[in-house]
DNA sequence: GTCTATAACCGGATAGAC
DNA sequence: GTCTATCCGGTTATAGAC
């Protein structure tokens, strides 16, 4: 799950094992960049300034990061790790679907909060179909898979029963729901993104109700045609 | 509805009325730019090259378009106009909700097809929460309103009956659905975006079924809580 | 108000020496 | 792996012509 860089860095810190010089520089650049992005914003932070503050030549930064956008990608990975860790606690405690989904979504919003302004930029580059940062791109398939896995976890530990056909697709559908909330969050300019909180609280309830509803026998035809569509699309993709 | 520039251009063509020199130049730049974007792609087309091909000084392009992105905006407006016009025909013929929605969605996909690659770029800039191009930004409120209006039209002419509470929100919900399809389309790399076609065909059916289902009395509580959420969010926004 | 011509600035990205 | 020098293209500035 962990990316090599972060892993090695962790090793350096935790066990004192010497990281190669390259790894050290890479870390230094990343720390400097993220710090400056946080202070000054993404567009306003030039690659030159990052290099200067880190005390290395501009060319060297391009040796370690293919482009300015790739610095964002590193942030992205770090954030995902944070989600994994903080949600683990919630999932140990909560046993109802509603509680678990709410807990996970809350954690995710908490984790992202400090980076709201920055996330707008991230989203902009992530939205580019060409970009490897794009959540639907093949490059980010591992990250996506891990993310969906988090929602599989949400469902697995809950007492709520559902038909097997739905159970198979539900994690992906919850992930999609979560992406919608994140999309709203990005565009939410209310103080502390309170509107997103409210939206999340209320839609979690609706989502849970919807799952129960759609599990009922009279809903079977509709459910099946939607699920059929999903599997067809997936097959077509390969 | 029409933008001034396009209107004047149309007049020039249709009635021979002289457009001002400025309007002509503006048109010329836009045509040239769109053509080159289509041939070479957005990133690969430089402002210098556009100016050169149009036979104009580079400074002049900046006189007419504040930035390279503003050329995209012009494309955006043109596309919206095209949708309005081509959908009008469909809406005159079709009388069922399914037929109308399918017709409109088909037209939209047809209109966009030549610009698939280009649309990726457009989307990238449009996704930036800061950008005036963003479909959720205040700046694009008129365009959004007009777009929602198109779906109000879809519903108005259909025989399908629905409860008044739903009727009020349905155009916006259909617009949101349409945005989802466009999002999929942007990321669809299948030949001629066939996967999007298929997705659209099948989801139109599901959407219509969903509308009928949710109009049923036993669905009233769920429907009301969703609709309540929507109006609450709107109120909060102002 | 509409445009030309030209030069400069800025910052992301790259080449090639060491 | 790191440096210096350079390229490239979006953008801005200026001064002047019609």
CSV table of N, CA and C in Angstrom, one decimal, chain B residues 87-148:
chain,number,residue,atom,x,y,z
B,87,UNK,N,-31.7,20.8,-30.3
B,87,UNK,CA,-32.7,20.2,-29.4
B,87,UNK,C,-34.1,20.6,-29.7
B,88,UNK,N,-34.2,21.9,-30.1
B,88,UNK,CA,-35.6,22.4,-30.4
B,88,UNK,C,-36.3,21.5,-31.3
B,89,UNK,N,-35.7,21.0,-32.4
B,89,UNK,CA,-36.3,20.1,-33.3
B,89,UNK,C,-36.8,18.9,-32.6
B,90,UNK,N,-36.0,18.2,-31.9
B,90,UNK,CA,-36.3,17.0,-31.2
B,90,UNK,C,-37.5,17.2,-30.3
B,91,UNK,N,-37.5,18.3,-29.6
B,91,UNK,CA,-38.6,18.6,-28.6
B,91,UNK,C,-39.9,18.9,-29.3
B,92,UNK,N,-39.9,19.2,-30.6
B,92,UNK,CA,-41.1,19.5,-31.3
B,92,UNK,C,-41.8,18.1,-31.6
B,93,UNK,N,-40.9,17.2,-31.9
B,93,UNK,CA,-41.5,15.9,-32.4
B,93,UNK,C,-41.9,14.9,-31.2
B,94,UNK,N,-40.9,14.7,-30.3
B,94,UNK,CA,-41.2,13.7,-29.3
B,94,UNK,C,-42.2,14.1,-28.2
B,95,UNK,N,-43.0,13.2,-27.8
B,95,UNK,CA,-44.0,13.5,-26.8
B,95,UNK,C,-43.8,12.7,-25.5
B,96,UNK,N,-43.1,11.6,-25.5
B,96,UNK,CA,-42.8,10.8,-24.3
B,96,UNK,C,-41.6,11.4,-23.6
B,97,UNK,N,-41.6,11.2,-22.3
B,97,UNK,CA,-40.4,11.7,-21.5
B,97,UNK,C,-39.2,11.0,-22.0
B,98,UNK,N,-39.3,9.7,-22.1
B,98,UNK,CA,-38.1,8.9,-22.5
B,98,UNK,C,-37.6,9.3,-23.9
B,99,UNK,N,-38.5,9.5,-24.8
B,99,UNK,CA,-38.2,10.0,-26.2
B,99,UNK,C,-37.5,11.3,-26.1
B,100,UNK,N,-38.0,12.2,-25.3
B,100,UNK,CA,-37.5,13.6,-25.3
B,100,UNK,C,-36.1,13.6,-24.6
B,101,UNK,N,-36.0,12.9,-23.5
B,101,UNK,CA,-34.7,12.9,-22.8
B,101,UNK,C,-33.7,12.2,-23.7
B,102,UNK,N,-34.0,11.1,-24.3
B,102,UNK,CA,-33.1,10.4,-25.2
B,102,UNK,C,-32.7,11.3,-26.3
B,103,UNK,N,-33.7,12.0,-26.9
B,103,UNK,CA,-33.4,12.8,-28.1
B,103,UNK,C,-32.4,14.0,-27.7
B,104,UNK,N,-32.7,14.6,-26.6
B,104,UNK,CA,-31.9,15.7,-26.2
B,104,UNK,C,-30.4,15.2,-25.9
B,105,UNK,N,-30.4,14.1,-25.1
B,105,UNK,CA,-29.0,13.6,-24.8
B,105,UNK,C,-28.3,13.2,-26.0
B,106,UNK,N,-29.0,12.6,-27.0
B,106,UNK,CA,-28.3,12.2,-28.2
B,106,UNK,C,-27.8,13.4,-29.0
B,107,UNK,N,-28.6,14.4,-29.1
B,107,UNK,CA,-28.2,15.7,-29.7
B,107,UNK,C,-26.9,16.2,-29.1
B,108,UNK,N,-27.0,16.3,-27.8
B,108,UNK,CA,-25.8,16.9,-27.1
B,108,UNK,C,-24.5,16.1,-27.3
B,109,UNK,N,-24.7,14.8,-27.3
B,109,UNK,CA,-23.5,13.9,-27.6
B,109,UNK,C,-23.0,14.1,-29.0
B,110,UNK,N,-24.0,14.2,-29.9
B,110,UNK,CA,-23.6,14.4,-31.4
B,110,UNK,C,-22.9,15.7,-31.5
B,111,UNK,N,-23.4,16.8,-30.9
B,111,UNK,CA,-22.8,18.1,-31.0
B,111,UNK,C,-21.4,18.1,-30.5
B,112,UNK,N,-21.2,17.4,-29.4
B,112,UNK,CA,-19.9,17.5,-28.8
B,112,UNK,C,-18.8,16.6,-29.4
B,113,UNK,N,-19.3,15.6,-30.1
B,113,UNK,CA,-18.4,14.6,-30.7
B,113,UNK,C,-17.1,15.1,-31.3
B,114,UNK,N,-17.2,16.1,-32.2
B,114,UNK,CA,-16.0,16.5,-32.9
B,114,UNK,C,-14.9,17.1,-32.0
B,115,UNK,N,-15.4,17.4,-30.8
B,115,UNK,CA,-14.4,18.2,-29.9
B,115,UNK,C,-14.0,17.3,-28.7
B,116,UNK,N,-14.1,16.0,-28.8
B,116,UNK,CA,-13.8,15.2,-27.7
B,116,UNK,C,-12.5,15.4,-27.0
B,117,UNK,N,-11.4,15.4,-27.8
B,117,UNK,CA,-10.1,15.6,-27.2
B,117,UNK,C,-10.0,17.0,-26.6
B,118,UNK,N,-10.5,17.9,-27.3
B,118,UNK,CA,-10.5,19.3,-26.9
B,118,UNK,C,-11.3,19.5,-25.5
B,119,UNK,N,-12.4,18.8,-25.4
B,119,UNK,CA,-13.2,18.9,-24.2
B,119,UNK,C,-12.5,18.5,-23.0
B,120,UNK,N,-11.5,17.7,-23.1
B,120,UNK,CA,-10.7,17.3,-21.9
B,120,UNK,C,-10.1,18.5,-21.3
B,121,UNK,N,-9.5,19.3,-22.2
B,121,UNK,CA,-8.8,20.6,-21.7
B,121,UNK,C,-9.9,21.5,-21.1
B,122,UNK,N,-10.9,21.6,-21.9
B,122,UNK,CA,-12.0,22.5,-21.4
B,122,UNK,C,-12.4,22.1,-20.0
B,123,UNK,N,-12.6,20.8,-19.8
B,123,UNK,CA,-13.1,20.3,-18.6
B,123,UNK,C,-12.0,20.6,-17.5
B,124,UNK,N,-10.8,20.5,-17.8
B,124,UNK,CA,-9.7,20.7,-16.9
B,124,UNK,C,-9.8,22.1,-16.3
B,125,UNK,N,-10.0,23.1,-17.2
B,125,UNK,CA,-10.0,24.5,-16.7
B,125,UNK,C,-11.4,24.7,-16.0
B,126,UNK,N,-12.4,24.1,-16.6
B,126,UNK,CA,-13.7,24.3,-16.0
B,126,UNK,C,-13.9,23.7,-14.6
B,127,UNK,N,-13.0,22.7,-14.3
B,127,UNK,CA,-13.1,22.1,-13.0
B,127,UNK,C,-12.5,22.9,-11.9
B,128,UNK,N,-11.7,23.9,-12.3
B,128,UNK,CA,-11.1,24.7,-11.3
B,128,UNK,C,-12.1,25.6,-10.6
B,129,UNK,N,-12.3,25.4,-9.2
B,129,UNK,CA,-13.3,26.2,-8.5
B,129,UNK,C,-13.1,27.7,-8.7
B,130,UNK,N,-11.9,28.1,-8.9
B,130,UNK,CA,-11.6,29.5,-9.1
B,130,UNK,C,-12.1,30.0,-10.4
B,131,UNK,N,-12.1,29.2,-11.4
B,131,UNK,CA,-12.3,29.6,-12.8
B,131,UNK,C,-13.7,30.1,-13.1
B,132,UNK,N,-13.9,31.2,-13.8
B,132,UNK,CA,-15.2,31.6,-14.2
B,132,UNK,C,-15.9,30.6,-15.1
B,133,UNK,N,-15.1,29.7,-15.7
B,133,UNK,CA,-15.7,28.7,-16.6
B,133,UNK,C,-16.4,27.6,-15.8
B,134,UNK,N,-16.1,27.5,-14.6
B,134,UNK,CA,-16.7,26.4,-13.8
B,134,UNK,C,-18.2,26.5,-13.8
B,135,UNK,N,-18.8,25.4,-14.1
B,135,UNK,CA,-20.3,25.4,-14.3
B,135,UNK,C,-21.0,25.7,-13.0
B,136,UNK,N,-20.3,25.6,-11.8
B,136,UNK,CA,-21.0,25.9,-10.6
B,136,UNK,C,-20.7,27.4,-10.1
B,137,UNK,N,-19.9,28.1,-10.9
B,137,UNK,CA,-19.5,29.4,-10.4
B,137,UNK,C,-20.6,30.4,-10.7
B,138,UNK,N,-20.6,31.5,-9.9
B,138,UNK,CA,-21.6,32.5,-10.1
B,138,UNK,C,-21.6,33.1,-11.5
B,139,UNK,N,-20.4,33.2,-12.1
B,139,UNK,CA,-20.2,33.8,-13.4
B,139,UNK,C,-21.0,33.0,-14.5
B,140,UNK,N,-21.1,31.7,-14.3
B,140,UNK,CA,-21.7,30.9,-15.3
B,140,UNK,C,-23.1,30.6,-14.9
B,141,UNK,N,-23.7,31.3,-14.0
B,141,UNK,CA,-25.0,31.1,-13.5
B,141,UNK,C,-26.0,31.2,-14.7
B,142,UNK,N,-25.9,32.3,-15.5
B,142,UNK,CA,-26.8,32.4,-16.7
B,142,UNK,C,-26.8,31.2,-17.6
B,143,UNK,N,-25.6,30.8,-17.9
B,143,UNK,CA,-25.4,29.6,-18.8
B,143,UNK,C,-26.1,28.4,-18.1
B,144,UNK,N,-25.8,28.2,-16.8
B,144,UNK,CA,-26.4,27.1,-16.1
B,144,UNK,C,-27.9,27.1,-16.1
B,145,UNK,N,-28.4,28.3,-15.9
B,145,UNK,CA,-29.8,28.5,-15.8
B,145,UNK,C,-30.4,28.1,-17.2
B,146,UNK,N,-29.8,28.5,-18.2
B,146,UNK,CA,-30.3,28.2,-19.6
B,146,UNK,C,-30.2,26.7,-19.8
B,147,UNK,N,-29.2,26.1,-19.3
B,147,UNK,CA,-29.0,24.7,-19.5
B,147,UNK,C,-30.1,23.9,-18.8
B,148,UNK,N,-30.4,24.3,-17.5
B,148,UNK,CA,-31.4,23.7,-16.8
B,148,UNK,C,-32.8,23.9,-17.5
